[in-house]
Short mmCIF file of C-alpha atoms and ligand atoms in Angstrom, two decimals:
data_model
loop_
_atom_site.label_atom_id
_atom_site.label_comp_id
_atom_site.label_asym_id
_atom_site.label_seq_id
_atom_site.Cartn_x
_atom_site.Cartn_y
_atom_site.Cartn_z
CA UNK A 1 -11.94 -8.95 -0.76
CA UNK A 2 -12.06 -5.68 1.06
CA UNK A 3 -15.15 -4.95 4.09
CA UNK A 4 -15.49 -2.11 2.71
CA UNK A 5 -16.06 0.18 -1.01
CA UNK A 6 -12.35 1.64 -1.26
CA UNK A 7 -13.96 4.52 -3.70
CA UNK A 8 -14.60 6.50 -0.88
CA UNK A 9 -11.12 6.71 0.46
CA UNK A 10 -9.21 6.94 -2.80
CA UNK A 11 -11.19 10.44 -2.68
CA UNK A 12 -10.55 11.14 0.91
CA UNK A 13 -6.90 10.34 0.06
CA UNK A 14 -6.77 12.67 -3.18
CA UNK A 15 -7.81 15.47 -1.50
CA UNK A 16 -5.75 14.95 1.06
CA UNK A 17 -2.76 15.12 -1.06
CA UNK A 18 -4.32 17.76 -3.70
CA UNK A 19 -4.42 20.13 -0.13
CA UNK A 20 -0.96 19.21 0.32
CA UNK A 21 1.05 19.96 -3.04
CA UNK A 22 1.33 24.09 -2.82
CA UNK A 23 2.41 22.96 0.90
CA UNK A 24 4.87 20.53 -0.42
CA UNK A 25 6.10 22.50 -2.96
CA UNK A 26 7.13 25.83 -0.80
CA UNK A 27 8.79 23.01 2.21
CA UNK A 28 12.35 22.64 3.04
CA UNK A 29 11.52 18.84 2.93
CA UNK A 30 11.17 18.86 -0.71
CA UNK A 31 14.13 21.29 -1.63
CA UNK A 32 12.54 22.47 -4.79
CA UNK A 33 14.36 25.68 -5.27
CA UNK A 34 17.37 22.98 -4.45
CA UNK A 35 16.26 20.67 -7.67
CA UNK A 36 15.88 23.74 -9.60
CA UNK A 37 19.69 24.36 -9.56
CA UNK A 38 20.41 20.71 -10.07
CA UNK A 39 20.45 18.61 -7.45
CA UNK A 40 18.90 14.78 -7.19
CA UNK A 41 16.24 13.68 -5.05
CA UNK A 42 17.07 10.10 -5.34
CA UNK A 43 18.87 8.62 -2.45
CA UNK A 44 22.30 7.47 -3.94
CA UNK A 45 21.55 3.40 -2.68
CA UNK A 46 19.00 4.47 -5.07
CA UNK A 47 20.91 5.16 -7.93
CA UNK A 48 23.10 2.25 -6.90
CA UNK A 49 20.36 -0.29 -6.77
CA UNK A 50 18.68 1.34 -9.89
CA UNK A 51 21.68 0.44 -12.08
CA UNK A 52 22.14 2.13 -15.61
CA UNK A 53 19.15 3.85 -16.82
CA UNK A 54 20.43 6.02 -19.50
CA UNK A 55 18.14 5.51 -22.63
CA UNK A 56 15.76 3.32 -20.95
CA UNK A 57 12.05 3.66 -20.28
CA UNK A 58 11.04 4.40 -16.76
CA UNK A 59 7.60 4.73 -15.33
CA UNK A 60 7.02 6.32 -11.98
CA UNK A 61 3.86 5.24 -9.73
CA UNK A 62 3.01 7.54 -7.03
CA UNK A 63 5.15 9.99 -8.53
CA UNK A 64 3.69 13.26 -6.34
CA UNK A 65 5.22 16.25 -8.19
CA UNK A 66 7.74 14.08 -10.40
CA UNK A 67 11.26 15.54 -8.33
CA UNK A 68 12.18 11.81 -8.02
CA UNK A 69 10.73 11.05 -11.67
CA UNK A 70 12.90 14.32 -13.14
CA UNK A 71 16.23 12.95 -11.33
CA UNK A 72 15.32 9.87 -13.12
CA UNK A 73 15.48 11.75 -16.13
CA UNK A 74 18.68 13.81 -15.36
CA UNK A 75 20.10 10.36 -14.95
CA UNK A 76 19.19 9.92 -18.89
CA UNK A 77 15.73 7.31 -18.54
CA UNK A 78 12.68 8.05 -20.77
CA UNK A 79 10.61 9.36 -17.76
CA UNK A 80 7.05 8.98 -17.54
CA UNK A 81 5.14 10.09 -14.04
CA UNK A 82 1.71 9.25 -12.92
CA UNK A 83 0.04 10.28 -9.22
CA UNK A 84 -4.00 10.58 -8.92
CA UNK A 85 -3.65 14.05 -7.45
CA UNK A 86 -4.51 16.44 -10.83
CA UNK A 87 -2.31 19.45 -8.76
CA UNK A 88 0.47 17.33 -8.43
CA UNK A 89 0.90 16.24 -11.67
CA UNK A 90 0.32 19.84 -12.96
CA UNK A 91 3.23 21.27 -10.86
CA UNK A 92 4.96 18.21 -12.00
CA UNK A 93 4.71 19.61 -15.99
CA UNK A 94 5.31 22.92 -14.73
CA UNK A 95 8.91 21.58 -13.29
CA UNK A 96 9.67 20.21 -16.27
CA UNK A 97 9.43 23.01 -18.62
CA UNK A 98 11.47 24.88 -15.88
CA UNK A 99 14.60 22.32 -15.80
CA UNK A 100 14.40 21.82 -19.48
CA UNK A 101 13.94 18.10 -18.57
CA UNK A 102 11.81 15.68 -21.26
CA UNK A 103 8.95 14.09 -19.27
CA UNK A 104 5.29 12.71 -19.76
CA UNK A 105 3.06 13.21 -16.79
CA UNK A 106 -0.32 11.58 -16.57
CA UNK A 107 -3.37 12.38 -13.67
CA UNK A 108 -4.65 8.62 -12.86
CA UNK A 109 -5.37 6.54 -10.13
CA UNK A 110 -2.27 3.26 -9.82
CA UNK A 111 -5.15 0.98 -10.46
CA UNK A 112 -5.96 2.62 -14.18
CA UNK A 113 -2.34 2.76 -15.10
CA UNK A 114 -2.16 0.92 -18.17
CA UNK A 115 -5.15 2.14 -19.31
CA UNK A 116 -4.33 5.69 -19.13
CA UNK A 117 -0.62 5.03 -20.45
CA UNK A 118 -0.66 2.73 -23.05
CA UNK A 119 2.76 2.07 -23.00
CA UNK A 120 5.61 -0.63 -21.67
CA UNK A 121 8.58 0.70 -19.93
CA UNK A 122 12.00 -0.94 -19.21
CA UNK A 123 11.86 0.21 -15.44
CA UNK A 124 8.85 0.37 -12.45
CA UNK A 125 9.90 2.40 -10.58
CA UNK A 126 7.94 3.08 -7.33
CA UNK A 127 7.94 3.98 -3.48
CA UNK A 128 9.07 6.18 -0.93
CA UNK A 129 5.68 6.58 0.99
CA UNK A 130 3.57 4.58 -2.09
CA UNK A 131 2.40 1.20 -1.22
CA UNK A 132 0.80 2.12 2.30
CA UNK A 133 -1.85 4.21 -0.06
CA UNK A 134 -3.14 0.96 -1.85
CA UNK A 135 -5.45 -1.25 -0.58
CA UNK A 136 -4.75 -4.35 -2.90
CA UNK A 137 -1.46 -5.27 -3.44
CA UNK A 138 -2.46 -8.16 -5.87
CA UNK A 139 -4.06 -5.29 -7.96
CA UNK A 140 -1.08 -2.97 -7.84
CA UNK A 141 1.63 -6.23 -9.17
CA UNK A 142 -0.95 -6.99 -11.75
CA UNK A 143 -0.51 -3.33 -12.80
CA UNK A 144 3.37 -3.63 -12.35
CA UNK A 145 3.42 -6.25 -15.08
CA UNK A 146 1.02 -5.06 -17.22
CA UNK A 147 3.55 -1.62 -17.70
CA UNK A 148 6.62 -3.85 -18.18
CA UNK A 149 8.41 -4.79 -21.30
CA UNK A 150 9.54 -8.40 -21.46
CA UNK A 151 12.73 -8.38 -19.23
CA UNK A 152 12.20 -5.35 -17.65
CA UNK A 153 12.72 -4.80 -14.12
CA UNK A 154 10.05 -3.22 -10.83
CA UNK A 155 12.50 -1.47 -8.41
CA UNK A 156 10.93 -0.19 -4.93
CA UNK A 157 12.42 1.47 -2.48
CA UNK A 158 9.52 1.81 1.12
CA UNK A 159 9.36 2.74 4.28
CA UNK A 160 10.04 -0.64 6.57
CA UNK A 161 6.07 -2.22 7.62
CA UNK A 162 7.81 -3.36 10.90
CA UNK A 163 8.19 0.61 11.70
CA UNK A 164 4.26 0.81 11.56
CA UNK A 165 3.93 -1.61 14.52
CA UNK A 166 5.17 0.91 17.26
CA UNK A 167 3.93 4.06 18.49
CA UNK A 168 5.07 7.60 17.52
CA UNK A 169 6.85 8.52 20.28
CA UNK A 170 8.52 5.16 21.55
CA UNK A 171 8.74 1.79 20.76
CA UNK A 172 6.21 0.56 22.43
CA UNK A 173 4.25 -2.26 20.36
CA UNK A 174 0.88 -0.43 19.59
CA UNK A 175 -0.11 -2.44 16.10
CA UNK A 176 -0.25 -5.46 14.44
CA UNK A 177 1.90 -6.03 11.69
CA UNK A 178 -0.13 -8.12 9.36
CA UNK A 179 -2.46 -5.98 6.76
CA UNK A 180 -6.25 -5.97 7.44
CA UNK A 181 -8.68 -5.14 4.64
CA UNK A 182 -10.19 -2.33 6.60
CA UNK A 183 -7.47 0.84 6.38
CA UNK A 184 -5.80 2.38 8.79
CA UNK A 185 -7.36 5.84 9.43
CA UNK A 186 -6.05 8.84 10.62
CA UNK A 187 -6.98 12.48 11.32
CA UNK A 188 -3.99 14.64 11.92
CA UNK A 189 -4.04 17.51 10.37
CA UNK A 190 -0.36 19.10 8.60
CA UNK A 191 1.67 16.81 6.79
CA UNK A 192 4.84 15.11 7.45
CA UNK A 193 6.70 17.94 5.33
CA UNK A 194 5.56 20.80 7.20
CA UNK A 195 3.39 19.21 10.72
CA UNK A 196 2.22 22.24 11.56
CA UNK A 197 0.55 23.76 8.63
CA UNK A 198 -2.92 24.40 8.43
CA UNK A 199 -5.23 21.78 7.00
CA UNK A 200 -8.74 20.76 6.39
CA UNK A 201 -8.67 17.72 4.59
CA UNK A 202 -7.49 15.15 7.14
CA UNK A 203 -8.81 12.30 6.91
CA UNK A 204 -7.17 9.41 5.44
CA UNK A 205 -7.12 5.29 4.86
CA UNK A 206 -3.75 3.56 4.50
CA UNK A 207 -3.37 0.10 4.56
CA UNK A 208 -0.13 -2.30 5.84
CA UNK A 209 1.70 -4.39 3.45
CA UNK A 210 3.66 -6.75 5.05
CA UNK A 211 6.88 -7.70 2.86
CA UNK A 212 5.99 -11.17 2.53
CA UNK A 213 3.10 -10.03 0.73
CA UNK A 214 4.65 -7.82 -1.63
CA UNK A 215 7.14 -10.13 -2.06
CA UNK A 216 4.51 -12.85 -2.95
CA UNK A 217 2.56 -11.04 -5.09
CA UNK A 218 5.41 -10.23 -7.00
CA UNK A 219 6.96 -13.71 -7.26
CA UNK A 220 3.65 -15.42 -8.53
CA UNK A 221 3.06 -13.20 -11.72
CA UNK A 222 6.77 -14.83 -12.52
CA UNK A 223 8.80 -11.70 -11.49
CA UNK A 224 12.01 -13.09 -10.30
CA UNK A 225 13.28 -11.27 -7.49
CA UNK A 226 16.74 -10.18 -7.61
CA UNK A 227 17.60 -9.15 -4.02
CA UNK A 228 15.56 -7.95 -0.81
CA UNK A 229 17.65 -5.29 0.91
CA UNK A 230 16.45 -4.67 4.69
CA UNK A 231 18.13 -1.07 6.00
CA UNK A 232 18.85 0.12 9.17
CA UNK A 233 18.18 4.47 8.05
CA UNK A 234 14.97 5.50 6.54
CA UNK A 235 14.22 9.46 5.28
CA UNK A 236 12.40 10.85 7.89
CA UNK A 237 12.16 11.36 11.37
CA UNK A 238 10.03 8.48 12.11
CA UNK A 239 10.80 8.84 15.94
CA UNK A 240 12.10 11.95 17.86
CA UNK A 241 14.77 10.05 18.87
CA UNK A 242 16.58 9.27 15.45
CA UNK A 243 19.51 11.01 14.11
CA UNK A 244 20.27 13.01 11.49
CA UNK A 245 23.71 11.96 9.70
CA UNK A 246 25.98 13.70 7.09
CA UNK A 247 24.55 12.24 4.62
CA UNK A 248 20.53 13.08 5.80
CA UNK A 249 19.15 9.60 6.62
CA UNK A 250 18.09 9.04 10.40
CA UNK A 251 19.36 6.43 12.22
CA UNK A 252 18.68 4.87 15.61
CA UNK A 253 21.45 6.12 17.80
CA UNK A 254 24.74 4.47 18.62
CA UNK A 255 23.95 2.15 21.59
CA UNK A 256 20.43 0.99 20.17
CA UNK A 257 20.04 -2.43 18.23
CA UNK A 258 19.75 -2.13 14.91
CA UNK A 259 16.25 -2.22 13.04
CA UNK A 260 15.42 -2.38 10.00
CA UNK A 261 13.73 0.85 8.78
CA UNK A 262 13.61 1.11 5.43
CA UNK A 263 13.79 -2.25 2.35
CA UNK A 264 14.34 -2.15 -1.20
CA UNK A 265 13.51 -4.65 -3.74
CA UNK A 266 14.80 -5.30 -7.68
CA UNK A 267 12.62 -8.00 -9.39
CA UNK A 268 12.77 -8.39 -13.06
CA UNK A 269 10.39 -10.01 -15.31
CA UNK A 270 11.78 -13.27 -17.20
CA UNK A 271 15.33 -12.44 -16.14
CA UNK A 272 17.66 -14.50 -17.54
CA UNK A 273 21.02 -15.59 -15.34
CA UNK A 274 23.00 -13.53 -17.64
CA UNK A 275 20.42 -10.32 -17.01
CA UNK A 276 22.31 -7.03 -16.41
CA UNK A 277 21.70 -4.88 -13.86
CA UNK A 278 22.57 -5.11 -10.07
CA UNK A 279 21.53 -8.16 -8.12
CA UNK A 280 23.12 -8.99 -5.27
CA UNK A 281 24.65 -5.93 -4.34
CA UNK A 282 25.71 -5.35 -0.75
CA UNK A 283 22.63 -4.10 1.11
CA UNK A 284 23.03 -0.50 2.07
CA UNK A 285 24.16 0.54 5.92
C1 LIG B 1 4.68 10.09 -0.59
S1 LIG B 1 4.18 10.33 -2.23
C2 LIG B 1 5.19 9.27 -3.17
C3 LIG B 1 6.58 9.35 -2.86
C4 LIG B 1 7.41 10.36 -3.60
N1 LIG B 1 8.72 9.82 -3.66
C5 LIG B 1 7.45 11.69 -2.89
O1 LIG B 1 7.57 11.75 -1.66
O2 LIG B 1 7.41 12.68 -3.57
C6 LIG B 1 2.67 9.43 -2.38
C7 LIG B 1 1.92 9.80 -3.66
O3 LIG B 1 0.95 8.77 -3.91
C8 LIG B 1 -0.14 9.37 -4.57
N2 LIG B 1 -1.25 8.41 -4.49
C9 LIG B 1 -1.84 7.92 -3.38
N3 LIG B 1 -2.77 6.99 -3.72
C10 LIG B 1 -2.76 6.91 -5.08
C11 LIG B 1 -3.47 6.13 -6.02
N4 LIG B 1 -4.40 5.23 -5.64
N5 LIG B 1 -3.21 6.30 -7.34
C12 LIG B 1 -2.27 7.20 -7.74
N6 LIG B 1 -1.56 7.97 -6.90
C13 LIG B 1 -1.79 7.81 -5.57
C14 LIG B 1 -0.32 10.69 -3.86
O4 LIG B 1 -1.03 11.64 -4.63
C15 LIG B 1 1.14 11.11 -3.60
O5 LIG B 1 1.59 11.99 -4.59
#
């Protein structure tokens, strides 16, 4: 499928991230000390769109070091956390002992998943800056079902592809927005929590996922998708030009048509009509 071996970046990509945990872990962006005294990193559309997860199992792909899995757990889910990056996933442990939170946390790649769990969960639970990292979405929804109990549900909350098309600074149309096999590459060094710390590892592959396609790939295994919400804020300044609210999502200032920045998606695996659990909620504004 792919032009190229994708070994080669899922180790450019680790390292990128191993050099970015301590980095991570001492940024404003990721409010640690913050969690520490209690607070949740999940967005509260979120927790909305999550539903009730007290006593179920949850699994967390991409989990980094588990602040979003943990706030699943303060929320009362089962939490398991899994992220290929061996420092992440230690600090992740390590902030679990310290909030007195119940968690498994697993080192593996997405693709290994239910090999290195072994278990079923009630919940997927994914996203936030995840599916750009994988290069085979087909792959990734095989894994999704293979970790869920029957009638249990994938919820994913990502970035908006459309944002990838412009450029950084404008919106200028600089890329397509159909996914190629080859990845995207990029060299800047820092990281989105903290651009202007020092880094050596660089150099990463990311690949586009249109929605249709996760959508698709979803939809075909027999996951039946619940609702599609397309958002209008996102988490991060993804253009100087966005602002800030009260409630710390950026938005495209008053004046500017609306875009969508930001989706989330509940799917559920032989849902019945009757199946709890939000559906159609009103999309989040
Ligand atoms: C932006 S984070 C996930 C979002 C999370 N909500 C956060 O910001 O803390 C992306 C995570 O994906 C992990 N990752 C990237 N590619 C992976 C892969 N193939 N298998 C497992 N983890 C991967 C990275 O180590 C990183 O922790």
């Amino acid at each position: 499928m792919h032009g190229q071996p994708v070994e080669p970046w899922f180790e450019a990509n680790r390292a990128w991230w191993d050099e970015r945990v301590p980095i991570h872990l001492a940024s404003d962006f990721y409010g640690v000390d913050q969690f520490r005294a209690g607070r949740s990193t999940l967005e509260p559309f979120e927790v909305a769109e999550l539903g009730d997860m007290s006593e179920r199992s949850l699994v967390h792909l991409q989990c980094h070091f588990g602040l979003d899995t943990l706030s699943c757990a303060r929320l009362g889910a089962r939490v398991t956390g899994l992220d290929f990056s061996a420092p992440a996933i230690e600090a992740a442990r390590q902030l679990a002992v310290a909030t007195g939170l119940e968690a498994r946390f697993e080192v593996g790649n997405v693709y290994d998943a239910p090999d290195v769990l072994r278990e079923r969960y009630d919940i997927v639970y994914t996203g936030k800056g995840a599916l750009a990292w994988l290069p085979d979405l087909a792959a990734w929804a095989d894994v999704v079902v293979g970790l869920l109990r029957p009638r249990g549900t994938v919820y994913l909350a990502e970035f908006h592809p459309f944002t990838d098309v412009f450029a950084d600074q404008d919106l200028t149309v600089r890329y397509g927005y159909f996914g190629q096999p080859e990845p995207m590459v990029d060299e800047t060094p820092g990281t989105y929590a903290d651009p202007s710390a020092a880094t050596t590892h660089n150099r990463t592959g990311e690949w586009a996922h249109p929605i249709g396609e996760v959508l698709t790939e979803l939809a075909v295994r027999g996951l039946r998708v619940r609702f599609v919400h397309e958002v209008p804020f996102t988490l991060f300044p993804r253009w100087p030009f966005l602002e800030r609210g009260p409630d710390g999502v950026y938005r495209l200032p008053p004046g500017m048509p609306d875009l969508p920045l930001l989706y989330s998606v509940r799917a559920t695996l032989d849902a019945a009509d009757e199946e709890d659990g939000p559906t159609r909620a009103d999309p989040p504004r």
